[in-house]
Structures are given as C-alpha cells and as structure tokens.
XYZ file of C-alpha atoms in Angstrom:
682
model
C -0.048 0.035 0.103
C 1.487 3.210 -0.902
C -0.181 6.554 0.354
C 0.610 10.184 1.084
C 1.062 11.787 4.635
C 1.683 15.539 5.259
C 2.984 16.313 8.663
C 1.941 19.689 9.564
C 2.973 22.006 12.000
C 1.961 22.020 15.660
C 2.329 23.570 19.025
C 5.588 22.789 20.898
C 5.765 24.616 24.348
C 3.424 27.326 22.651
C 5.778 27.931 20.039
C 4.576 26.757 16.492
C 7.377 24.373 14.854
C 7.762 24.936 10.777
C 5.882 22.232 8.820
C 7.841 18.802 7.003
C 7.128 18.450 3.355
C 4.881 15.785 2.010
C 6.404 12.474 1.521
C 5.402 9.213 -0.275
C 5.137 6.509 2.361
C 4.164 2.955 2.457
C 3.226 0.142 5.074
C 3.648 -3.819 4.269
C 0.214 -5.067 4.309
C -0.768 -8.635 5.585
C -0.828 -10.192 1.955
C 2.567 -8.388 1.509
C 3.743 -10.114 4.722
C 3.021 -13.624 3.775
C 4.436 -12.891 0.121
C 7.626 -11.861 1.989
C 8.146 -15.137 3.783
C 10.474 -17.868 2.478
C 8.375 -20.794 1.310
C 11.304 -22.999 1.380
C 11.758 -22.459 5.299
C 10.077 -25.457 7.001
C 7.844 -23.499 9.322
C 7.115 -20.714 6.760
C 6.078 -23.439 4.454
C 3.586 -24.674 7.159
C 2.325 -20.766 7.767
C 1.631 -20.285 4.076
C -0.055 -23.969 4.071
C -2.300 -22.594 6.803
C -2.718 -19.462 4.852
C -4.138 -21.150 1.702
C -6.210 -23.531 4.146
C -7.737 -21.547 6.847
C -7.063 -17.699 5.631
C -5.114 -14.716 6.962
C -6.150 -14.852 10.727
C -5.068 -18.463 11.332
C -1.984 -17.840 9.288
C -0.842 -14.789 11.383
C -1.520 -16.774 14.632
C 0.766 -19.635 13.348
C 3.346 -16.938 12.328
C 3.291 -15.488 15.686
C 3.341 -18.559 17.558
C 6.534 -19.388 15.666
C 8.177 -16.368 16.906
C 6.719 -16.931 20.578
C 8.308 -20.347 20.452
C 11.507 -20.472 18.286
C 15.015 -20.739 20.108
C 16.943 -20.022 16.811
C 18.645 -18.106 15.451
C 19.916 -16.553 18.613
C 19.950 -13.012 19.884
C 21.748 -11.724 22.914
C 18.100 -11.788 24.660
C 15.946 -14.974 24.650
C 12.481 -14.859 25.582
C 12.711 -18.209 27.149
C 15.089 -16.865 29.786
C 12.606 -14.225 31.134
C 12.377 -14.998 34.984
C 9.099 -16.603 36.068
C 7.547 -15.386 39.183
C 4.112 -14.790 40.236
C 4.852 -11.425 42.077
C 7.332 -8.176 41.670
C 10.692 -9.365 43.281
C 11.731 -6.966 46.143
C 14.582 -4.636 45.157
C 13.366 -4.000 41.370
C 13.714 -0.514 40.247
C 11.167 0.417 37.711
C 11.413 4.162 38.078
C 12.454 5.152 34.625
C 9.774 2.578 33.220
C 6.993 4.226 35.321
C 8.102 7.691 33.851
C 7.540 6.132 30.458
C 4.318 4.765 31.486
C 3.440 8.598 31.898
C 5.144 9.508 28.622
C 7.820 11.397 30.482
C 10.954 11.617 28.402
C 14.107 13.805 29.779
C 11.376 15.759 32.156
C 9.320 16.627 29.206
C 5.693 15.363 29.074
C 4.135 14.342 26.026
C 0.736 13.955 27.442
C -1.578 11.208 26.626
C -1.439 11.270 22.880
C 2.410 11.212 21.895
C 3.412 13.648 19.127
C 6.352 12.043 18.113
C 7.987 15.021 16.446
C 7.342 17.232 19.347
C 10.605 18.970 21.124
C 10.574 21.200 24.094
C 13.564 23.290 22.708
C 11.533 24.959 19.989
C 10.821 27.261 23.127
C 12.413 30.627 22.880
C 14.146 30.051 26.356
C 16.190 27.348 24.683
C 18.709 27.005 22.235
C 17.292 24.632 19.477
C 18.709 20.880 19.874
C 17.773 18.592 17.126
C 19.449 15.657 18.546
C 16.837 15.745 21.633
C 14.278 14.693 19.033
C 16.813 12.248 17.498
C 17.403 10.573 20.819
C 13.692 10.553 21.722
C 13.006 8.842 17.979
C 15.399 6.126 19.073
C 12.817 5.051 21.782
C 15.395 4.429 24.522
C 12.533 4.194 26.786
C 11.246 1.428 25.305
C 14.095 -0.601 26.620
C 13.146 0.560 30.249
C 9.700 -0.629 29.708
C 10.384 -4.166 28.289
C 13.177 -4.578 31.132
C 10.735 -3.727 33.645
C 8.222 -6.286 32.037
C 11.048 -8.743 32.025
C 11.849 -8.354 35.692
C 8.282 -7.962 37.003
C 6.121 -9.614 34.888
C 3.732 -6.909 35.200
C 1.750 -6.667 31.868
C 1.432 -2.838 32.013
C 4.979 -2.729 30.888
C 4.604 -4.787 27.663
C 1.008 -3.161 27.056
C 2.821 0.239 26.862
C 5.488 -0.859 24.600
C 2.644 -2.257 22.149
C 0.538 0.665 22.355
C 3.531 3.180 21.542
C 4.745 0.881 18.922
C 1.201 0.551 17.033
C 0.808 4.650 17.487
C 4.046 5.454 15.846
C 3.572 2.936 13.211
C 0.308 4.300 12.542
C 1.220 7.786 12.635
C 4.472 7.529 10.979
C 4.822 5.068 8.086
C 8.253 4.446 6.484
C 9.199 6.704 3.573
C 9.563 5.059 0.222
C 12.950 6.879 -0.480
C 15.497 7.878 1.900
C 15.217 10.792 4.163
C 17.099 13.735 2.557
C 18.192 17.112 3.976
C 15.442 19.858 4.312
C 15.395 23.529 5.187
C 14.024 22.878 8.919
C 15.214 22.928 12.147
C 15.278 18.899 12.515
C 17.327 19.210 9.153
C 15.826 16.070 7.458
C 12.393 15.772 5.464
C 11.583 12.617 7.488
C 13.429 13.056 10.679
C 11.725 10.081 12.423
C 13.166 7.785 9.767
C 16.767 8.649 9.333
C 18.803 5.536 8.633
C 20.588 6.072 11.887
C 17.730 5.955 13.803
C 16.373 3.007 11.812
C 19.743 0.993 12.487
C 19.663 1.972 16.247
C 15.869 0.701 16.597
C 16.119 -2.318 14.450
C 19.299 -3.611 16.501
C 18.357 -2.019 19.750
C 15.060 -0.906 21.456
C 12.666 -2.263 18.843
C 14.387 -5.492 18.482
C 15.175 -6.009 22.480
C 11.620 -5.033 23.042
C 10.008 -7.649 20.972
C 12.509 -10.406 22.314
C 11.429 -9.685 26.034
C 7.562 -9.196 25.384
C 6.965 -11.579 22.305
C 5.395 -14.033 24.756
C 3.187 -11.177 26.597
C -0.536 -11.188 26.404
C -0.300 -7.874 24.989
C 1.759 -8.926 22.130
C -0.856 -10.460 20.512
C -0.919 -12.225 17.017
C -1.613 -8.938 15.247
C 0.956 -7.115 17.219
C 3.758 -9.379 16.640
C 2.868 -9.376 13.089
C 2.914 -5.651 12.721
C 6.585 -6.092 14.635
C 7.431 -8.566 11.690
C 6.423 -6.208 9.080
C 8.342 -3.071 10.573
C 11.494 -5.422 10.532
C 10.882 -6.354 6.817
C 10.232 -2.721 5.898
C 13.587 -1.545 7.763
C 15.832 -4.266 6.520
C 14.722 -3.228 2.973
C 15.398 0.481 3.692
C 18.795 -0.389 4.839
C 19.832 -2.546 2.196
C 18.625 0.182 -0.355
C 19.715 3.357 1.164
C 22.394 2.877 3.572
C 25.511 5.350 3.379
C 27.916 3.512 1.169
C 29.817 6.664 -0.651
C 33.652 7.315 -0.611
C 33.495 8.755 2.812
C 31.547 6.637 5.350
C 31.321 6.979 8.990
C 29.830 5.346 12.061
C 26.341 5.850 10.392
C 27.473 2.933 7.815
C 28.821 0.504 10.325
C 25.491 1.272 12.279
C 23.282 0.688 9.193
C 25.474 -2.479 8.379
C 25.273 -3.931 11.869
C 21.349 -3.579 11.694
C 20.895 -5.073 8.415
C 23.017 -8.182 9.315
C 21.071 -8.357 12.591
C 17.907 -8.416 10.504
C 19.352 -11.059 7.998
C 20.592 -13.406 10.684
C 17.781 -13.129 12.897
C 14.881 -13.569 10.281
C 15.923 -16.299 7.929
C 12.080 -16.708 7.435
C 12.211 -13.702 5.496
C 12.880 -14.396 1.775
C 15.270 -11.599 1.845
C 16.931 -12.410 4.872
C 19.899 -14.408 3.151
C 20.458 -11.384 0.952
C 20.581 -9.031 3.603
C 22.945 -10.958 5.807
C 25.590 -11.758 2.814
C 25.604 -7.867 1.860
C 25.930 -6.750 5.247
C 29.124 -9.283 5.740
C 30.552 -7.632 2.454
C 29.922 -3.940 3.882
C 31.277 -4.438 7.266
C 34.550 -6.075 5.922
C 34.889 -3.009 3.470
C 34.212 -0.642 6.289
C 36.921 -2.163 8.695
C 39.264 -1.794 5.829
C 38.250 1.506 4.829
C 37.408 3.425 8.065
C 40.247 2.182 10.457
C 43.833 3.385 9.842
C 46.620 0.934 10.278
C 47.268 2.454 13.496
C 44.053 1.442 14.728
C 42.155 4.770 14.822
C 38.558 5.053 13.180
C 38.961 7.924 10.775
C 36.449 10.440 12.133
C 39.273 10.964 14.678
C 36.683 11.567 17.538
C 37.237 8.745 20.233
C 33.786 8.607 21.313
C 32.634 8.000 17.736
C 35.743 5.395 17.328
C 34.504 3.585 20.419
C 31.008 3.123 19.137
C 32.248 1.936 15.840
C 34.602 -0.575 17.485
C 31.234 -1.737 19.645
C 29.474 -2.156 16.155
C 32.282 -4.281 14.679
C 32.696 -6.252 17.794
C 29.085 -6.865 18.049
C 28.564 -8.047 14.457
C 31.309 -10.717 15.096
C 29.604 -11.942 18.387
C 26.288 -12.185 16.718
C 27.745 -14.186 13.808
C 29.755 -16.552 16.569
C 26.675 -16.726 18.482
C 24.903 -18.317 15.560
C 27.742 -20.580 14.721
C 29.342 -18.453 11.982
C 31.843 -15.789 13.420
C 33.848 -13.710 11.196
C 37.552 -14.619 9.472
C 40.479 -14.465 12.061
C 41.772 -11.274 9.692
C 38.458 -9.511 10.955
C 39.081 -10.121 14.538
C 42.800 -9.276 14.332
C 42.268 -5.811 13.239
C 39.951 -5.140 16.189
C 43.067 -5.539 18.345
C 44.564 -2.446 17.041
C 41.411 -0.403 17.675
C 41.714 -1.593 21.431
C 45.496 -0.800 21.461
C 44.645 2.697 20.470
C 42.132 3.217 23.281
C 44.517 1.404 25.568
C 47.566 3.872 24.726
C 46.074 7.039 24.069
C 44.125 7.140 27.387
C 45.135 8.454 31.114
C 43.426 7.697 34.201
C 40.959 5.356 32.403
C 39.579 7.947 30.013
C 40.058 8.719 26.230
C 40.809 12.364 24.495
C 37.882 14.453 23.913
C 39.173 15.487 20.406
C 36.372 16.227 17.893
C 32.931 15.629 18.811
C 33.791 13.492 21.681
C 34.146 13.760 25.355
C 36.345 12.129 27.884
C 34.717 8.420 27.917
C 35.555 5.538 29.813
C 38.423 3.783 28.054
C 38.310 1.128 30.893
C 35.037 0.034 29.676
C 36.134 -0.406 26.121
C 39.296 -2.352 27.244
C 36.998 -4.847 29.476
C 35.647 -5.974 26.125
C 39.099 -5.936 24.542
C 40.489 -8.112 27.478
C 37.454 -10.817 26.541
C 38.748 -11.003 22.911
C 42.084 -10.859 23.541
C 43.077 -12.735 26.890
C 46.931 -12.821 25.878
C 46.872 -8.853 25.990
C 48.033 -8.370 29.581
C 48.124 -4.452 29.282
C 44.696 -4.321 28.241
C 43.721 -6.345 31.425
C 45.752 -3.567 33.521
C 43.759 -0.864 32.314
C 40.483 -2.757 32.131
C 40.923 -3.667 36.120
C 42.301 -0.354 37.056
C 45.684 -1.835 37.688
C 44.550 -4.455 39.781
C 45.392 -7.403 37.489
C 47.594 -7.833 34.265
C 50.792 -5.911 33.511
C 51.536 -2.136 33.267
C 52.637 -0.978 30.241
C 56.390 0.145 30.000
C 55.679 2.551 26.873
C 55.925 6.070 28.025
C 55.438 7.355 24.246
C 53.100 6.099 21.526
C 52.590 7.456 18.063
C 49.528 6.982 16.039
C 50.979 8.479 12.978
C 47.895 8.065 10.671
C 45.453 9.688 12.917
C 48.348 12.334 13.805
C 47.673 11.836 17.705
C 50.818 11.604 19.832
C 51.078 10.671 23.483
C 53.832 11.331 25.900
C 53.665 10.462 29.635
C 55.829 10.187 32.774
C 53.962 7.106 33.905
C 50.946 5.032 34.042
C 49.494 6.247 37.411
C 46.909 8.872 37.849
C 49.467 10.957 39.674
C 51.678 11.190 36.452
C 52.014 13.691 33.828
C 50.259 13.135 30.494
C 49.825 15.074 27.107
C 48.401 13.958 23.981
C 48.763 15.872 20.837
C 46.076 15.996 17.948
C 47.893 16.919 14.726
C 46.089 14.628 12.396
C 43.814 14.902 9.056
C 40.578 17.128 9.552
C 38.440 13.538 9.797
C 35.750 12.405 8.049
C 32.835 13.462 10.364
C 32.683 15.333 13.952
C 35.503 17.326 12.945
C 36.992 20.454 14.830
C 39.564 23.026 13.436
C 41.995 21.578 16.124
C 45.395 20.812 14.267
C 48.442 20.945 16.721
C 46.024 21.265 19.815
C 46.344 19.113 22.725
C 45.329 18.161 26.306
C 47.465 18.069 29.515
C 46.436 15.747 32.418
C 49.003 15.819 35.601
C 48.571 14.946 39.398
C 44.909 13.595 38.819
C 43.063 15.850 36.684
C 43.122 17.832 33.287
C 44.829 20.833 33.400
C 44.239 22.101 29.640
C 41.318 20.218 28.057
C 39.758 20.021 24.379
C 36.109 21.572 24.368
C 34.923 18.248 23.481
C 31.394 18.284 21.841
C 28.555 20.707 21.748
C 24.932 20.148 20.462
C 24.591 19.379 16.858
C 22.808 22.709 15.948
C 24.881 23.750 13.188
C 23.109 27.272 13.061
C 23.953 28.000 16.420
C 26.960 30.568 16.824
C 28.375 28.551 19.981
C 28.321 25.587 17.836
C 30.530 27.244 15.358
C 32.648 28.738 18.168
C 33.141 25.193 19.699
C 34.335 23.697 16.692
C 36.580 26.536 15.638
C 40.513 27.150 16.178
C 39.182 29.727 18.639
C 37.833 26.796 21.336
C 41.278 24.811 21.084
C 44.932 24.668 22.371
C 46.521 25.965 19.349
C 47.575 29.091 17.549
C 45.304 31.757 15.818
C 46.311 34.236 13.364
C 44.890 37.723 13.213
C 42.092 36.012 15.250
C 41.281 33.715 12.450
C 41.232 30.010 12.953
C 42.076 27.081 10.651
C 40.005 26.296 7.759
C 40.356 22.504 6.547
C 36.607 22.050 5.936
C 36.613 23.564 2.541
C 39.597 21.276 1.863
C 38.332 17.889 1.327
C 41.766 16.256 0.316
C 42.648 17.123 4.175
C 39.888 14.964 5.517
C 41.890 11.743 5.555
C 45.123 10.489 4.678
C 46.671 7.331 2.604
C 49.948 7.538 4.452
C 51.580 8.081 7.699
C 51.977 11.613 8.562
C 55.501 13.181 8.773
C 55.210 14.591 12.268
C 58.124 13.622 14.538
C 57.995 11.982 17.877
C 61.494 11.007 19.443
C 62.809 10.358 23.176
C 65.780 10.355 25.210
C 66.241 9.647 28.841
C 65.833 13.281 29.708
C 63.440 14.501 26.891
C 60.684 13.813 24.597
C 60.398 15.974 21.389
C 57.344 15.925 19.105
C 57.214 18.319 16.174
C 54.692 18.943 13.574
C 53.437 21.504 10.971
C 49.858 22.981 9.866
C 49.907 25.187 6.753
C 46.617 24.410 5.325
C 45.582 28.561 5.887
C 43.309 30.501 8.279
C 40.370 32.308 7.656
C 37.766 32.673 4.970
C 38.677 30.488 2.092
C 41.954 29.371 4.050
C 43.278 32.349 2.278
C 45.597 33.665 5.180
C 48.637 31.694 4.656
C 50.990 31.020 7.716
C 52.790 27.962 8.422
C 52.759 26.929 12.134
C 55.351 24.338 13.190
C 54.949 23.290 16.865
C 57.449 21.687 18.819
C 56.459 20.237 22.287
C 59.441 19.315 24.611
C 58.681 17.145 27.554
C 61.357 17.495 30.018
C 62.431 14.958 32.798
C 58.835 13.980 33.015
C 58.071 17.192 34.853
C 56.926 19.949 32.603
C 56.901 20.935 29.031
C 58.026 23.697 26.708
C 56.138 24.583 23.535
C 57.929 26.327 20.712
C 55.740 27.931 17.884
C 57.196 29.156 15.091
C 54.898 31.023 12.552
C 56.238 31.912 8.987
C 53.915 33.931 6.732
C 53.888 33.850 3.029
C 53.968 37.824 3.262
C 55.802 40.348 5.154
C 52.534 42.022 6.541
C 52.244 42.533 10.213
C 50.266 39.606 11.838
C 48.789 38.907 15.501
C 49.914 35.476 16.715
C 48.261 33.901 19.464
C 48.732 30.718 21.167
C 45.517 29.556 23.131
C 45.450 27.364 26.504
C 41.839 26.237 27.581
C 42.385 26.050 31.080
C 40.334 23.540 33.144
C 40.039 25.851 36.342
C 37.377 28.418 37.861
C 39.776 31.184 37.649
C 43.542 31.992 36.589
C 45.565 35.513 36.848
C 48.164 36.805 34.701
C 51.218 38.703 36.162
C 53.768 39.870 33.632
C 54.811 36.912 31.514
C 53.297 34.252 33.850
C 49.573 32.906 34.447
C 48.753 30.630 37.350
C 45.555 28.810 37.683
C 43.602 28.916 40.956
C 41.815 25.587 41.410
C 41.570 22.998 44.214
C 43.673 19.998 43.282
C 46.660 20.280 41.035
C 47.482 23.753 39.214
C 49.247 24.931 36.288
C 52.006 27.393 35.821
C 52.207 29.059 32.031
C 55.480 31.113 31.474
C 55.952 32.835 28.187
C 59.179 34.174 26.752
C 59.223 38.106 26.651
C 58.397 39.233 23.294
C 58.480 42.688 21.411
C 54.874 43.534 21.380
C 53.949 40.539 23.314
C 50.613 39.185 25.045
C 50.315 37.435 28.101
C 46.723 37.382 29.428
C 43.608 35.470 30.564
C 40.480 35.786 28.792
C 37.245 34.831 30.311
C 33.650 35.221 28.764
C 34.547 37.115 25.819
C 32.240 37.763 22.818
C 34.130 40.604 20.976
C 36.204 40.926 18.921
C 35.981 37.306 18.744
C 34.398 34.484 21.236
C 36.818 33.352 23.548
C 36.898 31.762 27.117
C 33.741 29.679 27.141
C 33.114 26.036 27.675
C 29.828 24.118 27.125
C 27.481 24.284 30.384
C 23.813 25.383 31.420
C 21.531 25.662 28.536
C 24.175 26.783 26.138
C 28.089 27.996 27.475
C 29.698 29.123 30.636
C 32.541 31.516 31.035
C 35.714 29.661 31.396
C 39.348 31.074 31.399
C 41.695 30.845 28.394
C 45.426 31.741 28.369
C 46.704 33.445 25.698
C 50.312 33.895 24.830
C 51.200 35.868 21.623
C 52.718 38.600 19.696
C 52.436 41.196 16.935
C 55.018 40.864 14.478
C 55.898 41.332 10.501
C 57.462 38.382 8.917
C 58.073 35.123 10.977
C 57.822 34.998 14.881
C 58.581 32.671 17.553
C 56.609 31.775 20.719
C 58.015 29.958 23.562
C 55.899 28.744 26.221
C 56.421 26.607 29.523
C 53.674 24.464 30.906
C 54.471 23.705 34.554
C 51.916 21.412 36.348
C 52.217 21.551 40.337
C 50.654 18.967 42.427
C 47.760 19.769 44.919
C 49.205 21.517 48.074
C 52.496 22.021 46.469
C 54.362 25.334 46.779
C 53.734 27.048 43.294
C 57.286 27.593 41.835
C 58.364 30.709 40.234
C 59.250 29.800 36.245
C 61.036 31.856 33.909
C 61.665 31.483 30.386
C 63.985 33.033 27.721
C 64.382 32.780 24.018
C 68.254 32.693 23.842
C 68.153 32.009 19.918
C 65.090 32.521 17.616
C 66.051 31.150 14.159
C 62.704 30.277 12.898
C 64.125 28.220 10.005
C 66.824 26.562 11.999
C 67.771 26.582 15.690
C 65.564 27.779 18.614
C 67.293 28.039 21.789
C 64.852 28.244 25.234
C 66.372 28.712 28.624
C 64.131 27.720 31.616
C 65.018 28.599 35.194
C 63.126 27.548 38.316
C 62.816 28.748 41.714
C 65.234 26.033 42.886
C 67.890 27.213 40.691
C 67.566 24.460 38.151
C 68.335 25.703 34.530
C 67.530 23.637 31.550
C 68.995 25.047 28.150
C 66.787 23.322 25.453
C 67.683 23.672 21.581
C 65.233 22.653 19.021
C 67.001 22.812 15.714
C 64.929 22.143 12.330
C 68.083 21.183 10.558
C 68.960 18.069 12.907
C 67.794 14.529 11.421
C-alpha cells in the first residue's frame, strides 16, 4: 500500500514549529507480509499452508506462535530466559519505566497522545537541539519498559510498548525513499526515519523489546505481525539506502550492523539471506576503509571510534553466537583499535578530540580483554591496575591519525599529554590541528572543548568547533579552515610529524600549513615543537612563518580546566583545588600574556559548554604582533595539589625560525634547563 502523509506544524511549548514536507510512505500489508516469507523455510511453508487452507487470521496466529516459540537463530536476549515469578521481586527499580508509562522523556511530558515530532527546545528560552528529537526517536525508554516487564512480569509495561509501537507505526509509516536534507530545524525531510535511527531501533530498542515481550499477552498475533512487517520494512530500507559513498562514517557501520541483524535473525524472510551476505561484505569493507593501520577510526573523534569498534565487535559476536563468526583477519584488526584506546588514554579516559568527550576507556578495554586475553596490558587498564601488567611504553605514536602521546608514567598522579595533529577527519571534525590535552597529578589542566549540541546554525556550535576554542595558534584572530579542503579529511599514508625520546627529553614536532580564515586565504605555516622535560614540565615552541611580510597577530591559546587564573607579567597561574598549572611565556616585543574569560568581541574566547548553552571559562593567551616570521616559547609547569607553586622563567636565547631555537628555563630552586630545537637536525 502506497499513500501520502503530510506532517503539519503543531504547537511545542506554545511555539509553532515549521511544517515538514509531504513525502511518499508505505506500510507492508498482511498480504505482502506473507509474500515476503521464504516458502523453502520449513516453518514458513507451514504458515503458508495454513494461509491457503484457513485464511489470514489463522496464518497470522501460526506465524506469531512460531516467533513466540522459536529458539534459533539466537539473539543476545531470549524470551525463554525470562524469569518466571508470581509477584514483583523485592528491590526491582522501575522508576525509569514508570516515567515512560506517563510519557515523560527527559523531564518533558508528551501527554496522553504522543506527538512523536515534538521537541521542547523549540521554546524561546532554549537553544534548539535537534539531537533531543533524534534521541527521543530512538525510543530508549522502550528498553526500560521491556526490562521492567522482564523483571516484574507486570503486564502494564509490555502493554505500553505495544501501544506506543502501534501508535508510532500508524502515525509515521516508513518513507519510500531515504530521508534527505531539508530546510527545517530538524534538518531532515523525514527525521523520524533517518537511516541512523532505523539502525538503532532495529538492533536496539525495537528488537530488544520484541524479544522481551513477545510472549506477553499484550503482544497478540496482530502486534507480533506488525513488528515483523516493521523489521522487513527497515531491512529493505537499509539494504537499499545505507550510506555507502566514498567517505563513510559511524552511520554506515550502524546501518550495516542493523542490516546484518535483520538478515541473521529473520531467515523466515525470503530476503534475509541477501541482507546477511550484503552486510558481511559491507562490514568487511568498512573495517578496511574506516580504520587506519594505527587502529584509529577515521572520524578521529574517540567517542565515535569507540562506538564503531563496538559495532564491529557486536557484528562478530552475533555471527559467532549463531555458529558463523568472522574471519581471523577481521578479529585481528579489532586488536589494533583496542590498542589505540589503551595507549591514548589517561586515568582510564580517552581524549575529548572532535565531537567527543572524556569517555571511559576502561569499559572499552573490558571488551578487549575478552577478545584478546593474551593482552595483559589491556587487563591492567580494564581492572584499574588490579590485574595484568602495567605497560612500559611512555610515548605512543598513531601516525595516520596524527595523535601523539607522552607521559611520565601510568598512574593517575603522573604527567600526560596527547597531541592532535592529524587529518581533519571524516565527520565530527573540529579545526584543532596541533591542539592538545594536558593531564597531571590527578586531573586535566588543559582540555579540549569536546562536543557541543549538533545545532549547526548556532553561533556557539560554530565557536566550539573552531580553532578559537582549542589549544593551538590563531592568526589575526582567524582559525584554521580545513573544512573547505576535502583532500585534508583523510590520509593514505603516515603523517611526517616527529616523535622522539631520550632519557631526559621527549620531542614532538609537527606543522600545519593549510591556511587560516575565510577560504583559508591567510597563509601562515605553523610548526609546533613540544618538549617534555624529565617527565616534569613541557616547553612549547611555536614557529609562525607567513607567506607575506605584513604584520600579523599570533596567539597561542590554552583552555584551562580551572575556575579562575591570573596573569602577572609573563606568567599565568591557575587557581583551583587540586593540581594547578603555571604558564610562563618568553618575553616578546609587542607581546601578549593574558587570561580571557567570557569574551564575545572582537571574537568569542573563554567559554565552555555548560548550562543551556555555555559558561565563562578561562583561556590563557600567549602571543605577539610581528611582521614576517615569529617565535613563541611557552612553559607549561604542572604543580601537585598542596605543593608550593614555583617561580618559572623562560627566555628565548636564540630564535632562528628556519633553524635553531634555544630556550632557557629557570626554576625557583635554581635549576636551569637549556633546550635546543633545531629544524636542521635529523
């Protein structure tokens, strides 16, 4: 059946939302459901026999009973494992499910009749957040409802899943074509049927709820058959409309895992074998394409890389659960991805690069230990050092991703830096080349801004992904601009950056020269050298070489993880409980050493995500105004909690931009370190 459905504007928090376009949609009919069955499947042959003999109602009952009773193929949940008890066991927590019964999601009440496209952030007191809708449309609370039914055997929870499923299905049939972009706050013509949401529902909330509730009286024959129709519709949609272009992302792996799930779990469908085989071929291709030889997923946002790793792993686990598995080479490639999370993490957390946050690396490595039990280093991190073997490596290079790590040790009280000097990334990118994060003595002292809600029209979103929100250099208050240069999104070979170590010193050196400002027309080459001295402190040398001889303003930015900081001469000190940081800058003619908090003009600076949008947060600025080349030298000296804050002085002894730069660092205890960074040395 093909028909048209027009979603019109409605009221959300007293604000009229824009209408979405008319699109062509369809729903599989009873007749088409039976046509989709595989007549060669023994159980389906019986269903079709009942259909021809006794009609549709009897055939639907036979089909529904098959899914109530079958034990294979296997999913990670089996209806046969549901606990059987006469009354609710003590201690069962159903608070989240009880809120779902009342149609409350994230403190927003939808009322009795759910408007599936409502969004409270249409209201003027909010910055609009389209991801609020996308999160809602993944139906995560169905998991809570079905888990509550599983745990309590109380019919109200399964009945609510069935009601909501049938309500959504009646109001929002699947579109005939893939949902494309559209000039609307939700950015899609059919936002409820983006392929990512299809994938998440198919292998997540919808499928899990189906397995938990399929034997419930509320899941009658018609409801079960409607679920089967929906799974067929979604499988067909993903088979035809998945993102399979040149630059694929976490969407593609999510879509492919869901397609594989549909093919594996529904062999009763005549198309199931085709879906499964197509998914196997696609996932293999994505593992080869999306994961660099150094183990980093090419979006270069660790949170998304962890998600993609989980999808690759779940694909293999589902295949293995059903006696198929994936080739050894497929599994071996996953070890490299775990290795990245092992050696790029600090205190059990991975970097907040791109649209990522400081996620839990230990939880990632717990899966890695299961897959690779010989990796005692994985076990050490997964168990917070209680088991396994502490790694010996203090530097790590991921040369395709352009991420480089230096650390004084592996305890939470050691010093750590990770540098981001890689390609722009395939998705979830920030203009952050040569930025870094610094952790010492138990906490982050300099951080990446991480993610911001995906409202691409928001000036705060635009700020958070810009160079102005990162720990690198801006030129004339202009940021990097790789977005318009698609050849910089990925790399086919290791990057030419340098990471070396001696007993006393670790050196990183890398260059960004792809331009600043609109059209990347402001051509300045930025070479950053980072020296880690005795595992104690860092010296950062920034060489700036413009193509012209005009005067430019060069500013190195440092986003401080502190409530406040003060500048005194050429020294900045943070003020916070716990560890602190001293930033000392070499004196410059027409130099700048300042702390900026909550600035909006002439450019935004000194903000972090918080509240409904952002909160003021200190950013240290070290810079100078110069015609032609310039050199900035900055010391970053972390101080343990409760320790006396030392005096730190830094001097540029020699500043040959194209050759050697010599820096002398003097500490209050009389220690002097003279450090030479020579571009001419091998």
